[in-house]
mmCIF file of C-alpha atoms in Angstrom:
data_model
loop_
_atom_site.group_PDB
_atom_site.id
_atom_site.type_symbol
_atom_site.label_atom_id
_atom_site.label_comp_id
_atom_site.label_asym_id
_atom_site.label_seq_id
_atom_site.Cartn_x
_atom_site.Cartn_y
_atom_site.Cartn_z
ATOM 1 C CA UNK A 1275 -14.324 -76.924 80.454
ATOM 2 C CA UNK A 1276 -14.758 -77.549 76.190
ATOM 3 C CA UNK A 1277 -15.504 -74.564 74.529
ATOM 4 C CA UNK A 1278 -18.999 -76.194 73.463
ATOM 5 C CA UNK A 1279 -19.666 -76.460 77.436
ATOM 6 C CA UNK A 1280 -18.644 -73.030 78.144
ATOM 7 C CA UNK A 1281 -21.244 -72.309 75.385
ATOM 8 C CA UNK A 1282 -24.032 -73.674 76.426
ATOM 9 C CA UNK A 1283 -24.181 -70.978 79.360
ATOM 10 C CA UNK A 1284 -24.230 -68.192 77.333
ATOM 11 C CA UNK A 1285 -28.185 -68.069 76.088
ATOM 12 C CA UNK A 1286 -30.380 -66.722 78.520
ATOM 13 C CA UNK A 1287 -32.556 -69.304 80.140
ATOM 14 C CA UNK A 1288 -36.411 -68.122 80.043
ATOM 15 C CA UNK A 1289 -39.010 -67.732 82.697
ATOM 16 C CA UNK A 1290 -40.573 -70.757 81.980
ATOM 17 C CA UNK A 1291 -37.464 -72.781 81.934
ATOM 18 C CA UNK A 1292 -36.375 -70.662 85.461
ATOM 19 C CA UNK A 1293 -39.736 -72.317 87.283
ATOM 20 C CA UNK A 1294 -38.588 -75.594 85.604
ATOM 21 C CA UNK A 1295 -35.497 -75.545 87.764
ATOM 22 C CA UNK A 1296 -37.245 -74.427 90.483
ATOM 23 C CA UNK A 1297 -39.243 -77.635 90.618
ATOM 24 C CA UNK A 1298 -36.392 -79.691 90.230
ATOM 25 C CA UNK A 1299 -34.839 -77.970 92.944
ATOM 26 C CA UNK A 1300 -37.864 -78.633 94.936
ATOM 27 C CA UNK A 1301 -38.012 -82.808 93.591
ATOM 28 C CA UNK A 1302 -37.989 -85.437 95.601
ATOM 29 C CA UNK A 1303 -39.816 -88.392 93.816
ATOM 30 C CA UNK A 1304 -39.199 -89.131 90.420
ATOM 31 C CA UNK A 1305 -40.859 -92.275 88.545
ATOM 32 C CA UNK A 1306 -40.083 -94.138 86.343
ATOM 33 C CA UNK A 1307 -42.185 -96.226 84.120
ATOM 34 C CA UNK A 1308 -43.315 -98.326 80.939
ATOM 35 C CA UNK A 1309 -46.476 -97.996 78.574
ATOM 36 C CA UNK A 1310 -49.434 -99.731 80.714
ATOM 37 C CA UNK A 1311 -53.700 -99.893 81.080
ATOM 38 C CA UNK A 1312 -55.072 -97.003 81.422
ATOM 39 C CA UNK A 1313 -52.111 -94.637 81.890
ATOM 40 C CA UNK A 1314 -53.740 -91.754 82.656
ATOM 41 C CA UNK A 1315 -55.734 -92.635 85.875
ATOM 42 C CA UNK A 1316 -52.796 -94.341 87.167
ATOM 43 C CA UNK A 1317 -50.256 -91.125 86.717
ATOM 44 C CA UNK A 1318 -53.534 -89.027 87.977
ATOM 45 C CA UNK A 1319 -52.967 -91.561 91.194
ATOM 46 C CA UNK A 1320 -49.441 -91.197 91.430
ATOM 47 C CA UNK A 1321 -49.378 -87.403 91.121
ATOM 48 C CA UNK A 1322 -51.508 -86.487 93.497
ATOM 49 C CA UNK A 1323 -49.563 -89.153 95.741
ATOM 50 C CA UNK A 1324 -46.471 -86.915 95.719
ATOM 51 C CA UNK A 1325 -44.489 -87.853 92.544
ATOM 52 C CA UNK A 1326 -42.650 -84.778 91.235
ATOM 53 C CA UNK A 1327 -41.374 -85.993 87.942
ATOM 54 C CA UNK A 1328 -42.238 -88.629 85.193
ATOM 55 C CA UNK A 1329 -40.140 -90.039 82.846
ATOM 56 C CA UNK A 1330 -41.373 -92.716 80.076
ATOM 57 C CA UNK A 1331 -39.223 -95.317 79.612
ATOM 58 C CA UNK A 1332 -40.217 -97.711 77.183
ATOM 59 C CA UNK A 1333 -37.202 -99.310 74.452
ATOM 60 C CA UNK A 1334 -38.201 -99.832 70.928
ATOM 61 C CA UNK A 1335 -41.468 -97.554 70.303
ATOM 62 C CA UNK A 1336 -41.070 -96.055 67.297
ATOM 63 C CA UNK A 1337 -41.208 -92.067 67.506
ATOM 64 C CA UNK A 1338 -44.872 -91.558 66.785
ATOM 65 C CA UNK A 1339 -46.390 -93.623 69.211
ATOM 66 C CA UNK A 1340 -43.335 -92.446 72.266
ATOM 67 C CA UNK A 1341 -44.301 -89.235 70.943
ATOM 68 C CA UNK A 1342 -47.978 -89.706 71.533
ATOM 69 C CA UNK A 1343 -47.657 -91.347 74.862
ATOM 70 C CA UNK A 1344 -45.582 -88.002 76.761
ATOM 71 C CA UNK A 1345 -47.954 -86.057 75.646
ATOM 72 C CA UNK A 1346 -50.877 -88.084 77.917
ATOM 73 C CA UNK A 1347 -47.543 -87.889 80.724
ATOM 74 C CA UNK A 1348 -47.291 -84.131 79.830
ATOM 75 C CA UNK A 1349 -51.008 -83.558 80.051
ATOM 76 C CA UNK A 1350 -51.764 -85.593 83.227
ATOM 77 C CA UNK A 1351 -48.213 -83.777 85.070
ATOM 78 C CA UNK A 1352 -49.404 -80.532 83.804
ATOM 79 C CA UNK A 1353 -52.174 -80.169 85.588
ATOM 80 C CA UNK A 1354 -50.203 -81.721 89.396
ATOM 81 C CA UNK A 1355 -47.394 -78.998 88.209
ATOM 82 C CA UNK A 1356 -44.721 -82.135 87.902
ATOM 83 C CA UNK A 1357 -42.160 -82.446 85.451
ATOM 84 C CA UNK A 1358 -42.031 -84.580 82.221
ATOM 85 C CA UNK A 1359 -39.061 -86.627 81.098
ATOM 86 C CA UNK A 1360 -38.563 -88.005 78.146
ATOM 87 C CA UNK A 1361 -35.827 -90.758 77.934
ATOM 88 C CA UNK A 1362 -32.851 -90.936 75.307
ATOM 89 C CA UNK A 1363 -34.303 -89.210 72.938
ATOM 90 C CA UNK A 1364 -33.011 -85.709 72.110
ATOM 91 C CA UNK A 1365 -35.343 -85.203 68.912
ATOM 92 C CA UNK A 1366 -38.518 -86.387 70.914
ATOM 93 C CA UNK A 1367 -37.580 -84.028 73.833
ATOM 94 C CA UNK A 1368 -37.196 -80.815 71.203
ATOM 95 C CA UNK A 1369 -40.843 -81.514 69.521
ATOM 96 C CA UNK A 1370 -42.881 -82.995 72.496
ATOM 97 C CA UNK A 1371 -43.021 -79.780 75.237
ATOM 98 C CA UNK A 1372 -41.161 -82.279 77.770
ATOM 99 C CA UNK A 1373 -39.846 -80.349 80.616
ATOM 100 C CA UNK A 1374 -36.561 -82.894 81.003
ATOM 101 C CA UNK A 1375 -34.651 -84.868 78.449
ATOM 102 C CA UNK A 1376 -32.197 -87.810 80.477
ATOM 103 C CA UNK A 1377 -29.419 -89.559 78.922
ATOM 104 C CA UNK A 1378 -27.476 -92.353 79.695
ATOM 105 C CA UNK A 1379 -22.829 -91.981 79.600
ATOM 106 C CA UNK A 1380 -23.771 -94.115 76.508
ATOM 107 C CA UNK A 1381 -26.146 -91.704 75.312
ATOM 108 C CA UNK A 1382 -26.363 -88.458 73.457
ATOM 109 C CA UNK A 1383 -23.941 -86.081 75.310
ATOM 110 C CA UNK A 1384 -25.461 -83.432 77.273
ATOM 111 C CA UNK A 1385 -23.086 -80.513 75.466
ATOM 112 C CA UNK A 1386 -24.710 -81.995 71.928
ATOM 113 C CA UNK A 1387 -28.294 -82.751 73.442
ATOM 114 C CA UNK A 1388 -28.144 -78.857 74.593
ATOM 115 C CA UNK A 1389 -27.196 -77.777 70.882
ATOM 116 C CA UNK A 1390 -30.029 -79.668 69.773
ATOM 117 C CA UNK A 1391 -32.640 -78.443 72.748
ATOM 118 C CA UNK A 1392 -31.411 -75.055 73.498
ATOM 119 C CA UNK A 1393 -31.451 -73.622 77.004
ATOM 120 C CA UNK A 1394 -35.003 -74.351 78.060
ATOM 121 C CA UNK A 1395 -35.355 -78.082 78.088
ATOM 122 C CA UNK A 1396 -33.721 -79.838 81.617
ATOM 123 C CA UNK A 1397 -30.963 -82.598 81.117
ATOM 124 C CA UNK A 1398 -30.230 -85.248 83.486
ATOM 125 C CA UNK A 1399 -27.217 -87.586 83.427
ATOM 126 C CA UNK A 1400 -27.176 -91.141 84.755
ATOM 127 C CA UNK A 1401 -24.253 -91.832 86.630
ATOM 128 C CA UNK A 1402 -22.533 -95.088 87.927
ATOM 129 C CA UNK A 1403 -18.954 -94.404 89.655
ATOM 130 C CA UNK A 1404 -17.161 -91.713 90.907
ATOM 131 C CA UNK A 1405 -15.152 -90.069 87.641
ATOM 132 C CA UNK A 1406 -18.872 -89.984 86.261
ATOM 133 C CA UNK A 1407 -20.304 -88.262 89.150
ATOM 134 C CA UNK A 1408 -17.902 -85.743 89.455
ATOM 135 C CA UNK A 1409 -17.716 -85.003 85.933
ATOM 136 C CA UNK A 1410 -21.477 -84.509 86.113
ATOM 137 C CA UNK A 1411 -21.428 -82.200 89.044
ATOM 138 C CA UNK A 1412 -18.765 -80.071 86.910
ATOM 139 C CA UNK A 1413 -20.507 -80.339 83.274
ATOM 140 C CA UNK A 1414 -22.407 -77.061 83.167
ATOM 141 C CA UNK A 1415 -24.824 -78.971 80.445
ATOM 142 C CA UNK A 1416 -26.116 -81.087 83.109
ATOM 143 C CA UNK A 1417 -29.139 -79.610 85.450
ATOM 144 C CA UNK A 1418 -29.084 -82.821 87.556
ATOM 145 C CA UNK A 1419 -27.821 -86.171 87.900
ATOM 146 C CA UNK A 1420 -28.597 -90.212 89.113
ATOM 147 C CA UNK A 1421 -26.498 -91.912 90.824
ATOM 148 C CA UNK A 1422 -26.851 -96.389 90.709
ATOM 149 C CA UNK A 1423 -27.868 -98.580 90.940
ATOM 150 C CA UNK A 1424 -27.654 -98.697 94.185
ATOM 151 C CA UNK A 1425 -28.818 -102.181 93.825
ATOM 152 C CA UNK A 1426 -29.190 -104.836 91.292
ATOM 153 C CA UNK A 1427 -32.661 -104.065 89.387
ATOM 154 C CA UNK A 1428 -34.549 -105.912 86.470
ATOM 155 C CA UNK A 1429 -34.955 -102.487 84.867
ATOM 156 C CA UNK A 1430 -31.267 -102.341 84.671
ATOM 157 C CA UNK A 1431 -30.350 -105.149 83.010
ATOM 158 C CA UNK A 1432 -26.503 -106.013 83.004
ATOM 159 C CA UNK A 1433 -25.602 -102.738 85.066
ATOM 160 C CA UNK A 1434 -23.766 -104.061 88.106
ATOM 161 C CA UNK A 1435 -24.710 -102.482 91.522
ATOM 162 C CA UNK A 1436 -23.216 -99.487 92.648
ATOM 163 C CA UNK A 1437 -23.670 -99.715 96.271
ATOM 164 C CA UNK A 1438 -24.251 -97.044 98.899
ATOM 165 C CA UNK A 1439 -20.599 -95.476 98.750
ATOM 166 C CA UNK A 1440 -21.370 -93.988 95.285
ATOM 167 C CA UNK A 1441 -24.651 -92.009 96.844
ATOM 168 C CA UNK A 1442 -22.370 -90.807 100.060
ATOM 169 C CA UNK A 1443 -20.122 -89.501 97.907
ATOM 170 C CA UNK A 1444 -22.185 -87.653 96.084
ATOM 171 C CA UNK A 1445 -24.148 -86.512 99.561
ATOM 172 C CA UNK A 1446 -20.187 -84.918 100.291
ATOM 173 C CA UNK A 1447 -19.610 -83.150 97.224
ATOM 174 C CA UNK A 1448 -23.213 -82.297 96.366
ATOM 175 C CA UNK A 1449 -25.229 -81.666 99.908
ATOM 176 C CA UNK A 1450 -28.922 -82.235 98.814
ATOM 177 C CA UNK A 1451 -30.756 -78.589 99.281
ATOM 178 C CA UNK A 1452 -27.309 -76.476 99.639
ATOM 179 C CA UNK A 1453 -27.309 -73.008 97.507
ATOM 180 C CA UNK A 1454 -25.751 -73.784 94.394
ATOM 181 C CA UNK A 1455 -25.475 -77.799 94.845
ATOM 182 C CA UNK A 1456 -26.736 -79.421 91.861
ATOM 183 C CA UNK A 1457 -29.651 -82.060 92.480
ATOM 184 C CA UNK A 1458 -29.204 -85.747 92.194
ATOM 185 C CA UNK A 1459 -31.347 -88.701 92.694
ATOM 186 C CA UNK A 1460 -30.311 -92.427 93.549
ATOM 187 C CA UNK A 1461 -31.994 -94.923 91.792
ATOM 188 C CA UNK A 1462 -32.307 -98.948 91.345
ATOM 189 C CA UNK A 1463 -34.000 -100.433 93.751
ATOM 190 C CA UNK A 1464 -35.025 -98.230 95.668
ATOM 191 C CA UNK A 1465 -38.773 -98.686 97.489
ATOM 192 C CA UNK A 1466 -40.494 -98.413 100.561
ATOM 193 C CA UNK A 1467 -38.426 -100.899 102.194
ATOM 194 C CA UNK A 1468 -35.028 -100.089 100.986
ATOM 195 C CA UNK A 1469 -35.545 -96.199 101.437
ATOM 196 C CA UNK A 1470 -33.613 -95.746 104.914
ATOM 197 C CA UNK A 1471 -30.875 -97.032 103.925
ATOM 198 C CA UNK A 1472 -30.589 -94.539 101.060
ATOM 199 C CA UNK A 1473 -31.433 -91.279 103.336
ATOM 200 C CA UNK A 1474 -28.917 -92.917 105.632
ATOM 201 C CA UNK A 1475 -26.540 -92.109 102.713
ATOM 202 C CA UNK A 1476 -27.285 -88.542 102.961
ATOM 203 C CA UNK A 1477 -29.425 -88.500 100.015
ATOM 204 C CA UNK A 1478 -32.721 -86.712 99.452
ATOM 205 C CA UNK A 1479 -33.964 -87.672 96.243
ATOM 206 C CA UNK A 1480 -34.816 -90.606 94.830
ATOM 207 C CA UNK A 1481 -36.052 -92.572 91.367
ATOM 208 C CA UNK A 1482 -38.643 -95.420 91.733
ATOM 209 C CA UNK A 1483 -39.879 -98.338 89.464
ATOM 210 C CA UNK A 1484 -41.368 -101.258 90.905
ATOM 211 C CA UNK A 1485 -41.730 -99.713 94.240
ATOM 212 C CA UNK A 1486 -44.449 -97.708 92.753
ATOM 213 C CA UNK A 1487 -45.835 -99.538 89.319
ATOM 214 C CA UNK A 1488 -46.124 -102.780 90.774
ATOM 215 C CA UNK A 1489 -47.942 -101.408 94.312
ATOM 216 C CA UNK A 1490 -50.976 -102.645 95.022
ATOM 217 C CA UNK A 1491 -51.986 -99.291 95.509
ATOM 218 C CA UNK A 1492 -49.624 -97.284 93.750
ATOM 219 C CA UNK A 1493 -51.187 -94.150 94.701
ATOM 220 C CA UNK A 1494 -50.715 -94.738 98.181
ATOM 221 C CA UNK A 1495 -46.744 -96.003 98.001
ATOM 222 C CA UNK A 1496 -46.157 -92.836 95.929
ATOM 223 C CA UNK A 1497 -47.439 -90.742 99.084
ATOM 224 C CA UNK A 1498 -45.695 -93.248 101.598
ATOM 225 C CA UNK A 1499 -42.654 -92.422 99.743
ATOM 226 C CA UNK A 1500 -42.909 -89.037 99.471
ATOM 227 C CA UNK A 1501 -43.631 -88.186 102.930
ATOM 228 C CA UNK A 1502 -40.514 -90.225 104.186
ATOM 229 C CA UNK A 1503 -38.628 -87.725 101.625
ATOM 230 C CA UNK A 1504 -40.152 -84.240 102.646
ATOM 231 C CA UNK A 1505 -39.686 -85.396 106.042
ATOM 232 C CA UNK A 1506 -36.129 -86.353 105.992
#
């Protein structure tokens, strides 16, 4: 462990932060998704469907107008108690009153995205073999981790495919809903469909895209989806 990792442990985490990771803890169903019509009756949809955290992902808005757009996430999550995730962005995740900041291994590192957010912000880690993974269960920076694509995605573009070896690894070394195993999701390509093959992994948590934002009725695939994880 670097000394700036051992650091990051030693500020106090506060109350509000302590019910953050409780939620996580709790997650199953974490979306994904771009700038669209009328945003906030579709994440009022989703959210009461069963989706437990929200990241924005949209490349190339300038800050002001990402900035503007998690805080109608933040306001429509706040009031289904889900968690907000802002995407990249370190300095958007200190000044917006997200609950989550993720990175990419290409990213901001978590140690220097937790000197810039302190203790109370979340930080996930997208991971895509098994040095990553590990290094993600070990890196005390990181409050959870994704693990894919499981398979090849659109919103991935030029990320080969993981497979479902990555995921059972992960299930082995990181048993979804053990005291003191840190929580992971599996993500790309992962809908209604391809869901049994994930949980057949060992996995419990998952990230969805198009399995949700391009539903007919999106409210209803979030609570399809969510019911096949909370009864797994």
């Amino acid at each position: 462990m670097t000394q700036d990792a051992g650091a990051a442990r030693s500020y106090a985490r506060s109350p509000g932060a302590e019910a953050r990771l409780v939620r996580l803890a709790d997650a199953r169903l974490y979306l994904c998704l771009g700038l669209r019509p009328a945003l906030p009756a579709f994440l009022d949809e989703v959210l009461a469907g069963g989706v437990d955290v929200v990241q924005l992902r949209e490349k190339g808005l300038e800050w002001q107008p990402e900035a503007d757009e998690l805080a109608v996430v933040r306001e429509a999550a706040q009031r289904r108690g889900a968690l907000v995730s802002a995407n990249d962005r370190a300095d958007l995740a200190a000044f917006t009153g997200v609950d989550v900041l993720h990175v990419g291994q290409h990213d901001i590192p978590p140690r220097l995205a937790r000197r810039l957010l302190g203790p109370d912000v979340l930080i996930g880690l997208s991971t895509h073999d098994p040095d990553q993974l590990a290094a993600a269960i070990e890196d005390p920076d990181v409050d959870y981790f994704c693990v894919g694509p499981v398979w090849a995605t659109p919103t991935k573009q030029g990320r080969a495919p993981v497979g479902l070896e990555l995921p059972r690894l992960a299930a082995r070394l990181a048993p979804p809903f053990t005291p003191g195993a840190k929580p992971w999701f599996v993500t790309g390509g992962v809908d209604i469909f391809t869901l049994d093959e994930v949980l057949d992994t060992g996995a419990r948590r998952v990230v969805v895209v198009r399995g949700i934002t391009q539903a007919e009725e999106p409210g209803s695939a979030a609570a399809a989806l969510a019911g096949r994880l909370r009864a797994a």
